[in-house]
């Protein structure tokens, strides 16, 4: 989409939201499901567990737990109803539990995006605890189109049973997600091509992920050295470093034809510090991703490392 087309689409969206706000009236600033229409559903895989709640008239409320990360929460809406800025998050009693005071959870950032509110793990867990206690998390922020507050409620009705299913899903998540291991680095001591226990743990996680994600089509393993010593020795050492990583990944089940193993010697330094250049880089490539090419840029250097 061109820039003018994007601006036009945004103007149309804003106009639609303004018409919608005018149509529902200034008193319709509270959104939430009631007992009769509160729905939760779980989207689950080894890569991610998401508890999704439909908020009638507003959009969705989502608890999201990606592999290798903590639980988080966000609101999703096609219409920009809240004014960007700082909103309030509280856990309060629903209408059928009068007299219970609300518990402040903290401020939240409200953005001008389809996901206007995202909260961190601490706040997400406070929301979960409130829901399990029969309370209703609520986000409040001034309306984009006037001074009236917009209040989005997250219903506790039907939550507890689905949360148990979420916990079972979370227990079976992979240890890492794609973004965490798509680019990884193994550092080596001078003259060494030995893997440490920490290195093996990283490689175990990479292997577990690659075996689970059928869209990963190639794993690039690139060995490097510093510039201390002769180029011939450095080339051989970088090859040993690449091979020790590739052999470990093969032993963990990754097919040899998926591995692209290369040795670069001291051709591609990333720093003036020799220790930063003694490394093997591992890069995953999924189907459809554009291949990337390393660029040579150098610094200077005298035993192999």
Coordinates of C-alpha atoms in Angstrom, one line a residue:
X1 CA 0.0 0.0 0.0
X2 CA 1.4 3.4 -0.9
X3 CA 1.8 6.2 1.7
X4 CA -1.2 8.2 0.3
X5 CA -3.3 5.1 0.3
X6 CA -2.3 4.4 3.9
X7 CA -3.2 7.9 5.0
X8 CA -6.6 7.6 3.2
X9 CA -7.3 4.3 4.9
X10 CA -6.5 5.8 8.3
X11 CA -8.7 8.8 7.6
X12 CA -11.6 6.5 6.6
X13 CA -11.0 4.4 9.8
X14 CA -11.0 7.5 12.0
X15 CA -14.2 8.7 10.3
X16 CA -15.9 5.4 10.8
X17 CA -14.9 5.4 14.4
X18 CA -16.2 8.9 14.9
X19 CA -19.5 8.0 13.3
X20 CA -19.7 4.8 15.5
X21 CA -19.0 6.9 18.6
X22 CA -21.8 9.4 17.6
X23 CA -24.2 6.6 16.9
X24 CA -23.8 4.8 20.2
X25 CA -24.0 8.0 22.2
X26 CA -21.8 9.5 24.9
X27 CA -23.0 7.1 27.6
X28 CA -22.0 3.9 25.9
X29 CA -18.4 4.1 27.0
X30 CA -18.3 0.8 28.9
X31 CA -17.6 -2.5 27.0
X32 CA -17.7 -6.0 28.5
X33 CA -19.4 -9.3 28.2
X34 CA -22.2 -10.3 30.5
X35 CA -23.1 -13.6 32.1
X36 CA -25.0 -14.6 29.1
X37 CA -22.4 -13.9 26.4
X38 CA -19.0 -14.3 28.2
X39 CA -16.8 -16.5 26.0
X40 CA -13.2 -17.6 26.4
X41 CA -11.3 -19.9 24.0
X42 CA -7.8 -21.3 24.0
X43 CA -5.5 -21.3 21.0
X44 CA -2.7 -23.8 21.7
X45 CA 0.5 -25.2 20.2
X46 CA 4.0 -25.9 21.4
X47 CA 4.9 -22.4 20.2
X48 CA 2.3 -20.3 21.9
X49 CA -0.8 -20.5 24.2
X50 CA -3.4 -17.7 23.9
X51 CA -6.5 -17.3 26.0
X52 CA -8.9 -15.1 23.9
X53 CA -11.9 -13.3 25.2
X54 CA -14.4 -11.5 23.0
X55 CA -15.4 -8.1 24.3
X56 CA -18.7 -7.2 22.6
X57 CA -18.7 -3.8 20.8
X58 CA -14.9 -3.4 21.4
X59 CA -12.8 -6.3 20.2
X60 CA -10.7 -8.9 22.0
X61 CA -8.8 -9.3 25.3
X62 CA -5.9 -11.8 25.0
X63 CA -3.6 -13.4 27.5
X64 CA -0.6 -14.6 25.4
X65 CA 2.2 -16.9 26.4
X66 CA 4.9 -17.5 23.8
X67 CA 7.5 -20.2 24.3
X68 CA 10.5 -18.9 26.2
X69 CA 8.7 -15.9 27.5
X70 CA 6.3 -14.9 30.3
X71 CA 2.6 -14.5 30.2
X72 CA 1.4 -11.1 28.8
X73 CA -1.9 -9.4 28.0
X74 CA -3.2 -7.1 25.3
X75 CA -6.4 -5.5 24.1
X76 CA -7.2 -5.6 20.4
X77 CA -9.6 -3.3 18.6
X78 CA -10.3 -2.4 15.0
X79 CA -11.5 1.1 16.0
X80 CA -9.2 3.6 17.8
X81 CA -11.7 4.4 20.7
X82 CA -9.1 5.4 23.4
X83 CA -7.0 8.6 23.3
X84 CA -3.3 7.7 23.3
X85 CA -1.7 8.4 26.6
X86 CA -1.8 6.8 30.1
X87 CA -4.7 4.7 31.2
X88 CA -5.6 3.0 34.4
X89 CA -5.9 -0.8 35.1
X90 CA -7.9 -2.0 38.1
X91 CA -9.4 -5.3 39.3
X92 CA -12.9 -4.6 40.4
X93 CA -16.0 -6.5 41.3
X94 CA -18.7 -7.2 38.7
X95 CA -22.2 -5.6 39.2
X96 CA -23.5 -8.7 40.9
X97 CA -20.9 -8.3 43.7
X98 CA -21.6 -4.8 45.1
X99 CA -19.6 -3.4 48.0
X100 CA -16.2 -4.9 47.1
X101 CA -13.6 -2.2 46.6
X102 CA -11.5 -2.2 43.4
X103 CA -7.8 -3.0 43.5
X104 CA -5.5 -0.7 41.5
X105 CA -3.0 -2.7 39.3
X106 CA -1.2 0.3 37.8
X107 CA -1.1 2.6 34.8
X108 CA -0.9 1.3 31.2
X109 CA 0.3 2.9 28.0
X110 CA -2.5 3.4 25.5
X111 CA -1.3 3.6 21.9
X112 CA -2.8 4.5 18.5
X113 CA -2.5 1.0 17.1
X114 CA -4.8 -2.0 16.6
X115 CA -3.4 -3.3 20.0
X116 CA -3.8 -0.1 22.0
X117 CA -3.0 -1.7 25.4
X118 CA -0.3 -4.2 26.2
X119 CA 0.7 -5.1 29.8
X120 CA 3.7 -6.9 31.2
X121 CA 3.9 -10.2 33.1
X122 CA 3.4 -8.7 36.6
X123 CA 0.2 -6.9 35.6
X124 CA -1.0 -9.8 33.6
X125 CA -0.7 -12.1 36.6
X126 CA -2.5 -9.6 38.8
X127 CA -5.3 -9.7 36.2
X128 CA -5.3 -13.5 36.2
X129 CA -5.5 -13.7 40.0
X130 CA -8.4 -11.3 40.0
X131 CA -10.3 -13.3 37.4
X132 CA -9.7 -16.5 39.4
X133 CA -11.1 -14.6 42.5
X134 CA -14.3 -13.7 40.6
X135 CA -13.2 -10.1 39.9
X136 CA -13.2 -8.2 36.7
X137 CA -10.0 -6.4 35.3
X138 CA -10.9 -3.1 33.8
X139 CA -8.9 -0.7 31.6
X140 CA -10.1 2.9 31.6
X141 CA -8.9 5.7 29.3
X142 CA -10.4 9.0 28.0
X143 CA -12.3 8.6 24.8
X144 CA -10.5 9.6 21.6
X145 CA -13.6 11.6 20.5
X146 CA -14.6 13.4 23.7
X147 CA -14.1 13.7 27.4
X148 CA -16.1 10.7 28.4
X149 CA -14.1 7.7 29.7
X150 CA -13.9 4.4 27.7
X151 CA -14.0 1.4 30.1
X152 CA -13.1 -2.1 28.8
X153 CA -14.0 -5.0 31.2
X154 CA -12.6 -8.5 31.1
X155 CA -15.2 -11.0 32.3
X156 CA -14.4 -13.7 34.8
X157 CA -17.3 -15.8 33.7
X158 CA -16.1 -19.2 32.2
X159 CA -12.5 -18.1 32.7
X160 CA -11.3 -20.6 35.4
X161 CA -11.9 -23.8 33.4
X162 CA -10.1 -22.4 30.3
X163 CA -7.2 -21.2 32.5
X164 CA -6.6 -24.8 33.6
X165 CA -6.4 -25.8 30.0
X166 CA -4.0 -22.9 29.4
X167 CA -1.8 -24.1 32.3
X168 CA -1.6 -27.6 30.6
X169 CA -0.7 -25.9 27.3
X170 CA 2.0 -23.7 29.0
X171 CA 3.6 -26.8 30.6
X172 CA 4.2 -28.2 27.1
X173 CA 5.6 -25.1 25.4
X174 CA 9.1 -25.3 23.8
X175 CA 11.9 -23.8 25.9
X176 CA 12.5 -21.0 23.3
X177 CA 10.7 -19.2 20.5
X178 CA 12.0 -18.4 17.0
X179 CA 12.9 -14.8 17.7
X180 CA 15.1 -15.9 20.6
X181 CA 17.2 -18.4 18.7
X182 CA 17.0 -17.4 15.0
X183 CA 20.4 -15.8 15.5
X184 CA 22.7 -17.3 18.1
X185 CA 26.4 -17.2 18.9
X186 CA 28.8 -19.6 20.5
X187 CA 32.0 -17.9 21.9
X188 CA 35.3 -19.7 22.1
X189 CA 38.5 -19.3 24.0
X190 CA 41.7 -18.5 22.1
X191 CA 42.8 -21.5 20.1
X192 CA 39.8 -23.6 21.3
X193 CA 37.0 -25.3 19.5
X194 CA 35.4 -26.8 22.7
X195 CA 31.8 -26.4 23.7
X196 CA 30.9 -25.4 27.3
X197 CA 27.9 -26.7 29.2
X198 CA 26.1 -23.4 28.5
X199 CA 26.9 -23.8 24.8
X200 CA 25.4 -27.3 24.7
X201 CA 22.2 -26.1 26.4
X202 CA 21.8 -23.4 23.8
X203 CA 22.4 -25.9 21.0
X204 CA 19.9 -28.3 22.7
X205 CA 17.3 -25.6 22.6
X206 CA 18.0 -24.8 18.9
X207 CA 17.7 -28.5 18.0
X208 CA 14.4 -28.8 19.9
X209 CA 13.0 -25.8 18.1
X210 CA 14.1 -26.8 14.6
X211 CA 12.7 -30.3 15.0
X212 CA 9.3 -28.8 16.1
X213 CA 9.1 -26.1 13.4
X214 CA 8.7 -27.6 10.0
X215 CA 9.0 -24.2 8.3
X216 CA 12.7 -23.9 9.2
X217 CA 14.3 -25.0 6.0
X218 CA 18.0 -24.2 6.6
X219 CA 20.4 -23.8 9.5
X220 CA 23.5 -21.8 8.7
X221 CA 26.6 -22.5 10.9
X222 CA 29.4 -20.1 10.3
X223 CA 32.8 -20.5 12.1
X224 CA 35.1 -17.5 12.7
X225 CA 38.4 -16.7 14.3
X226 CA 40.3 -13.6 15.5
X227 CA 43.2 -12.2 13.5
X228 CA 46.0 -13.5 15.8
X229 CA 48.2 -16.0 14.1
X230 CA 48.4 -17.1 10.5
X231 CA 45.5 -17.0 8.1
X232 CA 45.9 -20.7 7.4
X233 CA 45.7 -21.7 11.0
X234 CA 42.8 -19.3 11.6
X235 CA 40.9 -20.8 8.6
X236 CA 41.4 -24.3 10.0
X237 CA 40.4 -23.3 13.5
X238 CA 37.2 -21.6 12.3
X239 CA 36.4 -24.8 10.4
X240 CA 36.8 -26.8 13.6
X241 CA 34.5 -24.4 15.4
X242 CA 31.8 -24.7 12.8
X243 CA 32.1 -28.5 12.6
X244 CA 31.9 -29.0 16.4
X245 CA 28.6 -27.0 16.4
X246 CA 27.2 -28.8 13.3
X247 CA 28.1 -32.2 14.6
X248 CA 26.4 -31.5 17.9
X249 CA 23.2 -30.4 16.2
X250 CA 23.3 -33.5 14.0
X251 CA 23.7 -35.7 17.1
X252 CA 20.5 -34.0 18.4
X253 CA 18.5 -35.0 15.4
X254 CA 18.9 -32.2 12.8
X255 CA 19.3 -33.6 9.3
X256 CA 22.7 -33.0 7.7
X257 CA 21.1 -31.7 4.5
X258 CA 19.4 -28.9 6.5
X259 CA 22.8 -27.6 7.8
X260 CA 24.9 -25.2 5.8
X261 CA 28.4 -25.3 7.4
X262 CA 30.9 -22.6 6.4
X263 CA 34.4 -21.5 7.7
X264 CA 35.5 -17.9 7.3
X265 CA 38.7 -17.7 9.3
X266 CA 39.4 -14.1 10.2
X267 CA 37.6 -12.5 7.2
X268 CA 34.6 -11.1 9.1
X269 CA 35.5 -9.5 12.4
X270 CA 32.6 -7.9 14.4
X271 CA 34.8 -6.0 16.8
X272 CA 38.3 -4.8 17.5
X273 CA 38.4 -7.1 20.5
X274 CA 39.8 -10.5 19.5
X275 CA 37.5 -12.3 22.0
X276 CA 34.4 -11.1 20.2
X277 CA 35.6 -12.6 16.9
X278 CA 36.3 -16.1 18.2
X279 CA 32.8 -17.5 17.5
X280 CA 30.4 -19.7 15.6
X281 CA 27.2 -18.0 14.5
X282 CA 24.0 -20.0 14.0
X283 CA 21.2 -18.6 11.9
X284 CA 17.9 -20.2 11.2
X285 CA 16.0 -19.5 7.9
X286 CA 12.3 -20.2 7.5
X287 CA 10.6 -20.9 4.2
X288 CA 10.0 -17.6 2.4
X289 CA 12.5 -15.6 4.3
X290 CA 15.0 -13.7 2.2
X291 CA 18.5 -15.0 2.5
X292 CA 21.0 -12.7 4.1
X293 CA 24.6 -12.2 3.1
X294 CA 27.5 -11.4 5.4
X295 CA 29.6 -8.4 4.5
X296 CA 33.3 -8.4 5.0
X297 CA 34.8 -5.5 7.0
X298 CA 38.0 -5.7 8.7
X299 CA 40.4 -4.7 11.4
X300 CA 44.0 -5.6 11.9
X301 CA 46.0 -8.3 13.9
X302 CA 49.7 -12.0 15.3
X303 CA 49.0 -17.4 17.9
X304 CA 45.8 -18.5 16.1
X305 CA 42.6 -17.6 17.9

